[in-house]
mmCIF file of C-alpha atoms and ligand atoms in Angstrom:
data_model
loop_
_atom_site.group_PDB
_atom_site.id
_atom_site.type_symbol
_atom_site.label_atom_id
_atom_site.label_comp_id
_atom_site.label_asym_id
_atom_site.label_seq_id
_atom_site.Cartn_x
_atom_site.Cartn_y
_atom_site.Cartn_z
ATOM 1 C CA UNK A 14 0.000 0.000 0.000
ATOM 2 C CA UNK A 15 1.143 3.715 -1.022
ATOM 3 C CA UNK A 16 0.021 6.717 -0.838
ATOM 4 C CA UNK A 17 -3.096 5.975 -3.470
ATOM 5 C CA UNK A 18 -4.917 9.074 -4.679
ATOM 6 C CA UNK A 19 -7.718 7.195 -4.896
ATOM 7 C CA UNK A 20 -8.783 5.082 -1.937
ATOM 8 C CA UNK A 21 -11.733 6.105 0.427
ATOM 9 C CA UNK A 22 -12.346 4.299 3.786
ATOM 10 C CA UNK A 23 -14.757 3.009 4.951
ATOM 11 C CA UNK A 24 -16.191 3.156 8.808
ATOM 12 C CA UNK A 25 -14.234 1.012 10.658
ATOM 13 C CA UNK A 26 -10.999 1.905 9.287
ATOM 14 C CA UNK A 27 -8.053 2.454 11.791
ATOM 15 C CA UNK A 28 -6.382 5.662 11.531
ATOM 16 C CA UNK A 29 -2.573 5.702 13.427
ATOM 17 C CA UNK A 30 -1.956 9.522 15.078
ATOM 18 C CA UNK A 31 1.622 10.148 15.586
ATOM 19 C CA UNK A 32 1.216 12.059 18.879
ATOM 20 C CA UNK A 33 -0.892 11.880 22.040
ATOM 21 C CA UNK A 34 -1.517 15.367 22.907
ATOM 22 C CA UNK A 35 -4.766 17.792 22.672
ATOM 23 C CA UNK A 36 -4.974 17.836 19.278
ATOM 24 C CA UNK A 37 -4.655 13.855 18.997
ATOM 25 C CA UNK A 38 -6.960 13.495 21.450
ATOM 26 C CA UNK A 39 -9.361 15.864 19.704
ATOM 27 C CA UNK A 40 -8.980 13.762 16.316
ATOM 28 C CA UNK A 41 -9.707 10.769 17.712
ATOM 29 C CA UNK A 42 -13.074 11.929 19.236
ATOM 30 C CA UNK A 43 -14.205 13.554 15.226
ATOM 31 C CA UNK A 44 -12.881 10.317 14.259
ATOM 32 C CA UNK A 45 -14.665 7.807 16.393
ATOM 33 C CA UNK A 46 -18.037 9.931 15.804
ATOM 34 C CA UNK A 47 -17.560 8.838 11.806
ATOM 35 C CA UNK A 48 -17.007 5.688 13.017
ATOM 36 C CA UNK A 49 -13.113 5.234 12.991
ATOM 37 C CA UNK A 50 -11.277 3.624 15.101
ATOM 38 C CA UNK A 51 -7.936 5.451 16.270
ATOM 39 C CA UNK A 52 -4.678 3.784 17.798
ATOM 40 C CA UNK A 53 -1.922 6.429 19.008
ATOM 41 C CA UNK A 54 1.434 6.203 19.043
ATOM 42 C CA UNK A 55 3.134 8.541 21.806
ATOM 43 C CA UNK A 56 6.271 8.714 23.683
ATOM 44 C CA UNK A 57 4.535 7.864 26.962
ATOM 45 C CA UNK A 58 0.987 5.788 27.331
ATOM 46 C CA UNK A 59 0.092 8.862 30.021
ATOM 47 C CA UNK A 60 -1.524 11.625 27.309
ATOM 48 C CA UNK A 61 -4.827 12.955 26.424
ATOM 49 C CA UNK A 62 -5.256 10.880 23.297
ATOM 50 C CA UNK A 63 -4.863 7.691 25.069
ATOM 51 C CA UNK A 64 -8.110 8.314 27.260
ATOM 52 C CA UNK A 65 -10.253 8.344 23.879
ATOM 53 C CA UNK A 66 -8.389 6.142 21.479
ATOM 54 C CA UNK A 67 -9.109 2.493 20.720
ATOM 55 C CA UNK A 68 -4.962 1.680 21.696
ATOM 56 C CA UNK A 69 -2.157 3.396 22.293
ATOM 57 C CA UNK A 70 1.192 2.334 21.176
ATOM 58 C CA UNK A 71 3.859 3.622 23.474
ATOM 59 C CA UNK A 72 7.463 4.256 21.373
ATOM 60 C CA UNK A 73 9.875 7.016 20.524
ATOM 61 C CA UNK A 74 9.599 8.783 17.569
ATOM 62 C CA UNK A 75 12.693 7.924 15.879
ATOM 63 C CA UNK A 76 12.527 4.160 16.215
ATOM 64 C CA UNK A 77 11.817 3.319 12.915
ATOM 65 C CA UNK A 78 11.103 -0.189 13.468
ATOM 66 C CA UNK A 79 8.450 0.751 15.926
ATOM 67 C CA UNK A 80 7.415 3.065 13.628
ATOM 68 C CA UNK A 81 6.989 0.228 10.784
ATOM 69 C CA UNK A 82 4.938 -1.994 12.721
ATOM 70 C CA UNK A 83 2.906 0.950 13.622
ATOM 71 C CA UNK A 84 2.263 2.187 10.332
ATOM 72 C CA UNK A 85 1.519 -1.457 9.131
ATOM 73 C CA UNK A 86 -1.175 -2.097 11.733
ATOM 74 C CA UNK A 87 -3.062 1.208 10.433
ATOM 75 C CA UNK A 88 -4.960 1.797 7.414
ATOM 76 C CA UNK A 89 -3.594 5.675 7.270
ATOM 77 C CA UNK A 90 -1.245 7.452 9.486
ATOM 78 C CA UNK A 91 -1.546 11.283 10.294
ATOM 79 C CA UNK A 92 0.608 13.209 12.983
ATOM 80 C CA UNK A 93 -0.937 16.100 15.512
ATOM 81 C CA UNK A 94 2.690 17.930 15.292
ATOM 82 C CA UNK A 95 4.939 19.283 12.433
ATOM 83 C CA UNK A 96 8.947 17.960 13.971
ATOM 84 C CA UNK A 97 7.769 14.254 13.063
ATOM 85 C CA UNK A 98 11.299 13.550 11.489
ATOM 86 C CA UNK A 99 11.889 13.347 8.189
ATOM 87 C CA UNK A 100 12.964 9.470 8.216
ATOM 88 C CA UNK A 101 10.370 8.670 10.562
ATOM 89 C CA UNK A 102 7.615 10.306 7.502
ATOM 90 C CA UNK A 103 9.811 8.268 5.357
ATOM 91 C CA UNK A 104 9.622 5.084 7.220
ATOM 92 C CA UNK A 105 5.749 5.363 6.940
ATOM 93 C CA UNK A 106 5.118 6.170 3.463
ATOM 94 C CA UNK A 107 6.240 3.081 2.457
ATOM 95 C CA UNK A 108 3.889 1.174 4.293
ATOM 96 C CA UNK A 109 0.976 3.399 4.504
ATOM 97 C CA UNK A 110 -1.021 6.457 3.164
ATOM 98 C CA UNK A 111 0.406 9.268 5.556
ATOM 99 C CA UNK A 112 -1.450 12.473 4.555
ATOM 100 C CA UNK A 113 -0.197 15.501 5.062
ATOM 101 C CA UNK A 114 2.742 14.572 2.727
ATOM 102 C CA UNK A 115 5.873 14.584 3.799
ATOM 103 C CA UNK A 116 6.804 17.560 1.646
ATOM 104 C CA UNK A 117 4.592 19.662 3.594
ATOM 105 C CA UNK A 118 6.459 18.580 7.397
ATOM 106 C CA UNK A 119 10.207 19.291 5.642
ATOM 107 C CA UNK A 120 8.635 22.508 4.328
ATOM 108 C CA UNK A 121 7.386 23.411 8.016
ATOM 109 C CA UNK A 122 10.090 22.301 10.105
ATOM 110 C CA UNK A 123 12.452 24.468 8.771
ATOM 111 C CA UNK A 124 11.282 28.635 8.410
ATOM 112 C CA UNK A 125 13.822 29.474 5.738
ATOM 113 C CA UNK A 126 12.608 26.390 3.444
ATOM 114 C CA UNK A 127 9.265 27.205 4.457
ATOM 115 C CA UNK A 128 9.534 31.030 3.591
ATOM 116 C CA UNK A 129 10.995 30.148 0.377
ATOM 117 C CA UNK A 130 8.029 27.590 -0.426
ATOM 118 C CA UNK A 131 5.677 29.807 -0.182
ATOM 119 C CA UNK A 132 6.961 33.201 -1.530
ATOM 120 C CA UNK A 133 8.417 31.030 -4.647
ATOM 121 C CA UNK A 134 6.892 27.751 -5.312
ATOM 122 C CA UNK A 135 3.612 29.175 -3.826
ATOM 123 C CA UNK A 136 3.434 33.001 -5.109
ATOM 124 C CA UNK A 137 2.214 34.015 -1.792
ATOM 125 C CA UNK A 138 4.416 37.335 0.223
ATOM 126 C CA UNK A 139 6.216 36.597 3.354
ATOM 127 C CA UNK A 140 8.189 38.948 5.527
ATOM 128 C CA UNK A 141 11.426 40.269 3.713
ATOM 129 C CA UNK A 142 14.309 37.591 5.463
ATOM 130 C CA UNK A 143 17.553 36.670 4.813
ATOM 131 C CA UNK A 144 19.526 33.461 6.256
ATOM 132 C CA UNK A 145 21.987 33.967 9.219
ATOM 133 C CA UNK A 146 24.743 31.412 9.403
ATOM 134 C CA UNK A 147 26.711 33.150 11.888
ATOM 135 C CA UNK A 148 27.154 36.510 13.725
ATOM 136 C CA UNK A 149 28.012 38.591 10.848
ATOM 137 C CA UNK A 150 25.190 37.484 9.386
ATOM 138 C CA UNK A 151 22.951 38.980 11.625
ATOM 139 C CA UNK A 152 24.557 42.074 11.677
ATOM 140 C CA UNK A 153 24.435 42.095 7.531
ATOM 141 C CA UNK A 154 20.478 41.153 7.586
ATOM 142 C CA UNK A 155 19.408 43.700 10.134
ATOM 143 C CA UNK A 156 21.690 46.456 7.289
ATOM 144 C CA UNK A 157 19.587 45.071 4.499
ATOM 145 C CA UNK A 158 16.295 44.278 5.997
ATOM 146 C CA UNK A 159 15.987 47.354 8.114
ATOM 147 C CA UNK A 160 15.637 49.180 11.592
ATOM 148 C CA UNK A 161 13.968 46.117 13.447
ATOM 149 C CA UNK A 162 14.456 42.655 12.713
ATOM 150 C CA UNK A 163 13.322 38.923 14.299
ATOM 151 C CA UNK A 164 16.154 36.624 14.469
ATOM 152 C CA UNK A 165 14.534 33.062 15.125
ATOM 153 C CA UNK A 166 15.923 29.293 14.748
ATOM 154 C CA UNK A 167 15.009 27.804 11.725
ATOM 155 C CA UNK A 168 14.202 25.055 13.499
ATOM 156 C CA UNK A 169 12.007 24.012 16.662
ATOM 157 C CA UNK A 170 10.801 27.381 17.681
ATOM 158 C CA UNK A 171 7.043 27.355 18.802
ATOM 159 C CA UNK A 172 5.162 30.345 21.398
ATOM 160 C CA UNK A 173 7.850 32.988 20.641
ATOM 161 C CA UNK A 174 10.345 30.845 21.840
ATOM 162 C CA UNK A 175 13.894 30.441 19.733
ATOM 163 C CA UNK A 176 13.724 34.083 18.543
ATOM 164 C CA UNK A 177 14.736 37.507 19.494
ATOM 165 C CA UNK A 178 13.925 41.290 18.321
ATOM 166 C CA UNK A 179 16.823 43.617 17.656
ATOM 167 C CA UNK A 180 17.626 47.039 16.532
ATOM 168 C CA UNK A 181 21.264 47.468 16.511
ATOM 169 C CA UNK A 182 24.453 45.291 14.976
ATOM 170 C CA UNK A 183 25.138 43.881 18.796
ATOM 171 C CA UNK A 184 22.213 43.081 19.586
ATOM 172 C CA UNK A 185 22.074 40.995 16.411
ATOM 173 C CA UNK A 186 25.177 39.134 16.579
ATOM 174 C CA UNK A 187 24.313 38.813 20.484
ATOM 175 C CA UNK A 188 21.125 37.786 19.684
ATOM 176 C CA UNK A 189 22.771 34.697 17.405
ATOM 177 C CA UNK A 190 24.895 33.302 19.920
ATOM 178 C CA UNK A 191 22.149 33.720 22.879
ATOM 179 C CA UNK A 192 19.528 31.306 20.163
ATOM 180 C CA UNK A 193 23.067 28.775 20.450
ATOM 181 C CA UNK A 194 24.800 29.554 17.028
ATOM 182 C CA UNK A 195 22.395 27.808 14.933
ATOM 183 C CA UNK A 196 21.320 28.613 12.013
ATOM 184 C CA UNK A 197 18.748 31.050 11.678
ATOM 185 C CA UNK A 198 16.743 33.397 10.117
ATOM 186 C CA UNK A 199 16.231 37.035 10.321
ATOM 187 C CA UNK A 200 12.934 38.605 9.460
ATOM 188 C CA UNK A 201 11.952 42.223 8.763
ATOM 189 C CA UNK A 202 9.582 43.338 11.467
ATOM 190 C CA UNK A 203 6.377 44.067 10.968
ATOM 191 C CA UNK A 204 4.255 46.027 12.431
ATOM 192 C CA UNK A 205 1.021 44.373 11.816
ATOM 193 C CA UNK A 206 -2.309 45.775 12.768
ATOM 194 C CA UNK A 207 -4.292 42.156 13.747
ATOM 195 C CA UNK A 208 -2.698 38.490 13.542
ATOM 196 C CA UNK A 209 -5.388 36.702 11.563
ATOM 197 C CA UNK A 210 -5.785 32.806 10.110
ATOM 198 C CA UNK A 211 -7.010 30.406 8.179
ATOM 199 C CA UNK A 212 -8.099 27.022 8.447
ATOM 200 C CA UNK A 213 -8.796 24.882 5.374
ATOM 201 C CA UNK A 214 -7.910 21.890 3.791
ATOM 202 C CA UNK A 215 -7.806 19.406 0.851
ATOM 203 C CA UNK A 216 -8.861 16.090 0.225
ATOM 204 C CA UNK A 217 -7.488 13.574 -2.603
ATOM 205 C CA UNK A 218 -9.064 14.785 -5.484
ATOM 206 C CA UNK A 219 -8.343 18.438 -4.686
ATOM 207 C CA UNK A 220 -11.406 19.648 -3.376
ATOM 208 C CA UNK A 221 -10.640 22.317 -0.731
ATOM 209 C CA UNK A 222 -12.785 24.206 1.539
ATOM 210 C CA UNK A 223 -11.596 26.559 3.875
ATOM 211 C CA UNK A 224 -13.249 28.608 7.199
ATOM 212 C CA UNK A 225 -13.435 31.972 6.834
ATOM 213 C CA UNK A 226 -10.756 34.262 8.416
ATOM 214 C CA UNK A 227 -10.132 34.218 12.022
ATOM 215 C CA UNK A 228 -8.194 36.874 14.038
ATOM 216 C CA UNK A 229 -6.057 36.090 16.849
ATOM 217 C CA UNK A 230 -4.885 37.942 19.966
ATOM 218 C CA UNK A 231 -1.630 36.644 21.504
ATOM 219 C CA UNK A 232 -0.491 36.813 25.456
ATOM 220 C CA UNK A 233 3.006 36.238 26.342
ATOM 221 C CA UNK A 234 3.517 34.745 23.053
ATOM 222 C CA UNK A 235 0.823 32.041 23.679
ATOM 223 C CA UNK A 236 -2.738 32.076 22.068
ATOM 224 C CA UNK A 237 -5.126 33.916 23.797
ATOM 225 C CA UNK A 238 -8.450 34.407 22.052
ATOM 226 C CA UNK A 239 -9.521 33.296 18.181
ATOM 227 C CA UNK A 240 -12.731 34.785 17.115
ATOM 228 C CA UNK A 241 -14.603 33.654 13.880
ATOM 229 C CA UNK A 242 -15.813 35.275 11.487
ATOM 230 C CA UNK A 243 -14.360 38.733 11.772
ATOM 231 C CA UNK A 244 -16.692 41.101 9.711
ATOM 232 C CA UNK A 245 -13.857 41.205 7.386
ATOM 233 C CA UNK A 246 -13.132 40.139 3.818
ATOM 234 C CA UNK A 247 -11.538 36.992 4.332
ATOM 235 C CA UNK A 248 -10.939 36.630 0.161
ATOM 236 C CA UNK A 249 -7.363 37.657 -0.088
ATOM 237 C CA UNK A 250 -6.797 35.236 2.756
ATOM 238 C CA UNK A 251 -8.871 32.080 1.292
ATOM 239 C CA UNK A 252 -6.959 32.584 -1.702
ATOM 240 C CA UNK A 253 -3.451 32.426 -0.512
ATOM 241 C CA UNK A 254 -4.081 29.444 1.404
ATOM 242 C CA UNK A 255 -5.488 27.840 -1.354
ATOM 243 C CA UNK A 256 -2.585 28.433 -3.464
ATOM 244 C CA UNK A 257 -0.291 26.912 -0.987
ATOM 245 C CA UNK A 258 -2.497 23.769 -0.341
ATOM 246 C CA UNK A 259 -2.334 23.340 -3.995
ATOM 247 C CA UNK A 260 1.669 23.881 -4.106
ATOM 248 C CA UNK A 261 2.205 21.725 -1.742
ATOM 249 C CA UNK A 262 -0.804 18.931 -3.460
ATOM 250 C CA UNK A 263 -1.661 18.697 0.240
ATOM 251 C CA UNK A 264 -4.329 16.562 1.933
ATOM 252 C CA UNK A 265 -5.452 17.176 5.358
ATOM 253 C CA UNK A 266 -6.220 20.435 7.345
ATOM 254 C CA UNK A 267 -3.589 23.308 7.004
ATOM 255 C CA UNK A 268 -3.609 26.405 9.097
ATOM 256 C CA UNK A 269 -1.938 29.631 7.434
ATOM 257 C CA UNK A 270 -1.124 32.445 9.848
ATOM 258 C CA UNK A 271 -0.858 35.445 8.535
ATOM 259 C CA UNK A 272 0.051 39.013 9.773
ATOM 260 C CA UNK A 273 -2.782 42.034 8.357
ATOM 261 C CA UNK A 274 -1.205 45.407 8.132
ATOM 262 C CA UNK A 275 -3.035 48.500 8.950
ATOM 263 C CA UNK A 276 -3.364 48.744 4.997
ATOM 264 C CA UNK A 277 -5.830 45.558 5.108
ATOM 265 C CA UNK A 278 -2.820 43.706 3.185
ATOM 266 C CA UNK A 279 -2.121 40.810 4.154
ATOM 267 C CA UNK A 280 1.944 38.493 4.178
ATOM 268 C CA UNK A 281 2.403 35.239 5.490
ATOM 269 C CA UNK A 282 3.990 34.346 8.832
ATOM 270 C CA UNK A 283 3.808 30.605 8.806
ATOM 271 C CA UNK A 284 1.936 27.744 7.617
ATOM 272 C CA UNK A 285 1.379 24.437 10.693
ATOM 273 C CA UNK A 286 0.608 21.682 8.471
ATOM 274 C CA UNK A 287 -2.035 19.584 11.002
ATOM 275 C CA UNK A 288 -5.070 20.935 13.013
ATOM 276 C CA UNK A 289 -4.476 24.251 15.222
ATOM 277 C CA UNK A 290 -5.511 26.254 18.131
ATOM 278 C CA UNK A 291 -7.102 28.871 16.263
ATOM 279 C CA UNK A 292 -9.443 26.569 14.443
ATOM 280 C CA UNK A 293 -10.720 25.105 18.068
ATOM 281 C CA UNK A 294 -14.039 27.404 17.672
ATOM 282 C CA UNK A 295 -15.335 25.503 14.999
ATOM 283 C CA UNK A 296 -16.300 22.633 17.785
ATOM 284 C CA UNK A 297 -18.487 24.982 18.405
ATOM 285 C CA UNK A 298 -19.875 27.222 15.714
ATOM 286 C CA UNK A 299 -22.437 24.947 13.787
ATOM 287 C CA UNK A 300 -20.413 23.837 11.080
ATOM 288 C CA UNK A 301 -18.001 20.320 10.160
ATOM 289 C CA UNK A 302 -15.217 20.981 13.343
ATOM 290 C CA UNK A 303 -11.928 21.247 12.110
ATOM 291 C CA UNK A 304 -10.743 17.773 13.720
ATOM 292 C CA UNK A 305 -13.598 16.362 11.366
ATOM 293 C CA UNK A 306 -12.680 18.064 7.941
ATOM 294 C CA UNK A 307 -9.197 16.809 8.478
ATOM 295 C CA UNK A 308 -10.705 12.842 9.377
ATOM 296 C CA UNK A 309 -12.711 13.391 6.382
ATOM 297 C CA UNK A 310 -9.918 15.086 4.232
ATOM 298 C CA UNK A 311 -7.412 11.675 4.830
ATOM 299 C CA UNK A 312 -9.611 9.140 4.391
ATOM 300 C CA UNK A 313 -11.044 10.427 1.013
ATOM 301 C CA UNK A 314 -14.319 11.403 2.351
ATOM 302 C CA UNK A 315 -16.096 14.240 0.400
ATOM 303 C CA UNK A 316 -15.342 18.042 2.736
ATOM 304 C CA UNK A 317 -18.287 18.907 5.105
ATOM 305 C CA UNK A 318 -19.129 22.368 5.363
ATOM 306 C CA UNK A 319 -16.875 25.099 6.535
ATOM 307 C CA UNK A 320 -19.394 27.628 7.272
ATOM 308 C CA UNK A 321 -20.209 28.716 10.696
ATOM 309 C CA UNK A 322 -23.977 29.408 11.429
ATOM 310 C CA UNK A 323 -23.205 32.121 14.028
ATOM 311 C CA UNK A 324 -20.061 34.022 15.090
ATOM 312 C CA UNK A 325 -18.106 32.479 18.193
ATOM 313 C CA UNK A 326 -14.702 32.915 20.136
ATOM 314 C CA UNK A 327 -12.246 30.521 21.608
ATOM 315 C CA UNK A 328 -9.813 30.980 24.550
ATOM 316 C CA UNK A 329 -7.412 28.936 25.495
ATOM 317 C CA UNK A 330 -7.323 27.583 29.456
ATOM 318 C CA UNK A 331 -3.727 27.881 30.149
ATOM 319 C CA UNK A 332 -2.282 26.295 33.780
ATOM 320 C CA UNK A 333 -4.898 27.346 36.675
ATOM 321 C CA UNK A 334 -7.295 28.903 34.414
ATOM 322 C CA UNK A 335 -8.729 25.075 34.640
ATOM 323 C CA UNK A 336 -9.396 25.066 38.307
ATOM 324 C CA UNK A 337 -12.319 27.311 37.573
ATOM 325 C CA UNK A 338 -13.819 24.313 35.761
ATOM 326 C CA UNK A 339 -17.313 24.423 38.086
ATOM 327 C CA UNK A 340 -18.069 28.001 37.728
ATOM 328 C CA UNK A 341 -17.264 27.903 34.150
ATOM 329 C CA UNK A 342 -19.688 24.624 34.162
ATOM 330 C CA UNK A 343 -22.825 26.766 35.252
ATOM 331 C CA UNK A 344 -22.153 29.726 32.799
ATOM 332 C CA UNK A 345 -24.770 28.363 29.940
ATOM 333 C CA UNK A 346 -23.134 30.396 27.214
ATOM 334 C CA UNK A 347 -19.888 28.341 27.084
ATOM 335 C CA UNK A 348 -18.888 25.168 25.822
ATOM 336 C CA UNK A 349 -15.688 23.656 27.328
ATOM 337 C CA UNK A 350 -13.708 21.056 26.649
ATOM 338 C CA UNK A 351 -10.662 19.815 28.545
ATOM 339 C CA UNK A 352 -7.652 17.971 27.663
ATOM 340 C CA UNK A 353 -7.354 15.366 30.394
ATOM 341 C CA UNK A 354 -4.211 16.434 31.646
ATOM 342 C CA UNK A 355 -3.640 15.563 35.173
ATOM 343 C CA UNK A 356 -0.265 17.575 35.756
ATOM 344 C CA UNK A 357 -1.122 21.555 35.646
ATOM 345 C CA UNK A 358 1.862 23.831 34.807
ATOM 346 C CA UNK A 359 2.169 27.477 34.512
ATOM 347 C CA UNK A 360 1.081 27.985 30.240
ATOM 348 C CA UNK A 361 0.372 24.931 29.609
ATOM 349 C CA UNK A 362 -2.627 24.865 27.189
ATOM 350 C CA UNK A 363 -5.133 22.426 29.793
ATOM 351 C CA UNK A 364 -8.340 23.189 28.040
ATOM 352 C CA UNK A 365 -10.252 26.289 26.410
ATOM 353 C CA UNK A 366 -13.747 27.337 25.922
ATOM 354 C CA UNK A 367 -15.874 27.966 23.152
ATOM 355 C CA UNK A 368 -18.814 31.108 23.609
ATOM 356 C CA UNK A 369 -20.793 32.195 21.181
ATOM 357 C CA UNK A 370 -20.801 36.359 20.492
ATOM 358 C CA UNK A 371 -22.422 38.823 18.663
HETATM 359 P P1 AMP B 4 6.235 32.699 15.139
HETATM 360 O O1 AMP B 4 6.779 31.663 16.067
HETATM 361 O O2 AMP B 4 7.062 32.920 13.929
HETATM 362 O O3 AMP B 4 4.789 32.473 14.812
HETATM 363 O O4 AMP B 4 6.263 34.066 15.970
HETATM 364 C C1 AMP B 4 5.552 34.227 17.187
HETATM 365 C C2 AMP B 4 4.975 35.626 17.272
HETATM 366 O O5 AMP B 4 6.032 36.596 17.210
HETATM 367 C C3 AMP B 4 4.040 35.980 16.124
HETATM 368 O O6 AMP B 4 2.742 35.502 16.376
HETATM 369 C C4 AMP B 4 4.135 37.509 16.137
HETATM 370 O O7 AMP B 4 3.329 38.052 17.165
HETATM 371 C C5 AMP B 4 5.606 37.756 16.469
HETATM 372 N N1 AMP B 4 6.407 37.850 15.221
HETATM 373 C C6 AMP B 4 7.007 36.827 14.564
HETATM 374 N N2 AMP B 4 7.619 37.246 13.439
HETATM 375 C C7 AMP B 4 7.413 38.572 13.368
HETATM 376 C C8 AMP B 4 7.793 39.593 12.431
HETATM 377 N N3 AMP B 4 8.526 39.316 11.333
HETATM 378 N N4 AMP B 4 7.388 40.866 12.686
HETATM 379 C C9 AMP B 4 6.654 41.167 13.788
HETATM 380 N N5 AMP B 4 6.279 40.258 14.714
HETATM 381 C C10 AMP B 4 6.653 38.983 14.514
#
């Protein structure tokens, strides 16, 4: 078995997540509503997906054999996080569908590939950037990019960690060694009006259908609040996202986040190729949930609908926001759902809440 354009499964089907975390957890649930059944395959048999899932299969994730036997006890493999490595992808494919392609994790893992993806294979604007190799190089990008730069890993940086904002040449080589002397990238700043997103995604035969545009508010780096829709024109958006689903021929649910200037244009800041936080409102809102669409999307099922039938926000439960489970419980306006994690830490995402708004 390969990865065949063609096959649709049937209820009953297992599908293999590589990951146990929320958004594991989450798929399994859309999945075992259509009738799937879901084995994970985790580091540690302790995670939110293994409370919902049919079995959990407890290995590292670069033991290939492990891997292989996984992959040949499932009738598709998807992952809930974009550093899968690349021989661990590689591994899989040979033995199973694994949607999204692997061309779409190499392009992610790495922000200077990525960046490159989509402002040349894709046609889509980015952030004016330039590679930094070394200390001088950060000094030369912040000259040719401008006043204000972001120097960030190109690898492994999530929440605003693995990057740093500078203004003058030692800061920037500082700024290099501080991230370890790895290579990185250096991004123009911008100073975006609203951080907005999309959620969409693609199934075999290239259908696509995407949510309209969500806008984000961020707090200490971390996702706050996403509210959908946003009384905006969410065309511009839609249609870059479409262009890189279609560069990449990807299948599954993609989220593009993008930075709006105060202009109303729009440039790309990254692409997460698997379900995200910002599409969590669409649990909520009325329409196919975003944990569904990508079920549907890898096991060749036609799209369900994208549209919301009213207007709703998500925010994230981060650490001890969760202890305030029973009063959130009576408030009738709010949906919640928690993640089934036992050990509470300061920012870590425990659960969030879904409200509908006006
Ligand atoms: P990232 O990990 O690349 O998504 O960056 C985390 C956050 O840092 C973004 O959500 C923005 O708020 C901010 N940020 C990242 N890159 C830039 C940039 N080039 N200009 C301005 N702010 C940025």
């Amino acid at each position: 078995m390969n990865n065949s354009k063609t096959s649709i499964l049937a209820p009953g089907s297992i599908i293999g997540i590589l990951g146990g975390g929320q958004l594991g957890r989450m798929l399994a649930l859309a999945a075992a509503r259509l009738g799937f059944i879901t084995y994970i395959y985790n580091p540690s048999a302790n995670c939110p997906a293994a409370q919902v899932a049919a079995k959990i299969i407890v290995g590292a994730y670069d033991d290939i054999a492990a891997i292989q036997k996984f992959a040949q006890s499932v009738d598709v493999m998807t992952y809930e996080f974009e550093n899968v490595p690349s021989a661990t992808a590689e591994a899989a494919v040979a033995l199973c569908p694994v949607f999204p392609p692997k061309i779409a994790l190499e392009t992610a893992q790495d922000r200077m590939t990525e960046k490159d993806f989509i402002a040349n294979k894709a046609g889509v604007p980015v952030a004016p950037n330039h590679t930094v190799d070394n200390e001088f190089d950060a000094k030369r990008a912040l000259n040719i990019l401008g006043d204000k730069i972001v120097i960030k890993t190109r690898r492994m940086g999530y929440d605003g960690k693995g990057q740093q904002i500078v203004e003058t040449d030692d800061a920037a080589m500082a700024a290099f060694k501080d991230l370890g002397s790895v290579p990185c990238i250096a991004e123009k700043f911008i100073p975006f009006a609203r951080e907005v997103s999309v959620v969409a995604a693609r199934n075999s035969v290239g259908d696509i259908a995407a949510y309209p545009l969500i806008e984000n508010e961020h707090r200490n780096h971390i996702l706050h609040k996403s509210t959908c829709p946003t009384h905006s024109d969410d065309g511009q958006a839609q249609a870059y996202t479409i262009k890189i689903l279609q560069a990449l021929d990807y299948v599954g649910v993609m989220a593009v986040e993008f930075f709006q200037l105060a202009d109303g244009s729009i440039i790309v800041n990254e692409i997460a190729p698997r379900v995200h936080n910002s599409g969590h409102w669409t649990m909520d809102a009325g329409c196919t949930d975003q944990f569904e669409l990508h079920i549907r999307a890898i096991t060749g099922w036609p799209l369900g609908s994208t549209q919301p039938l009213y207007r709703t926000e998500m925010i994230n439960l981060l650490g001890d926001d969760v202890q305030d489970w029973l009063s959130l419980a009576k408030d009738p306006n709010v949906k919640i759902h928690f993640y089934g994690k036992s050990d509470i830490r300061k920012g870590r995402k425990m659960g969030h809440i879904n409200r509908r708004v006006s």
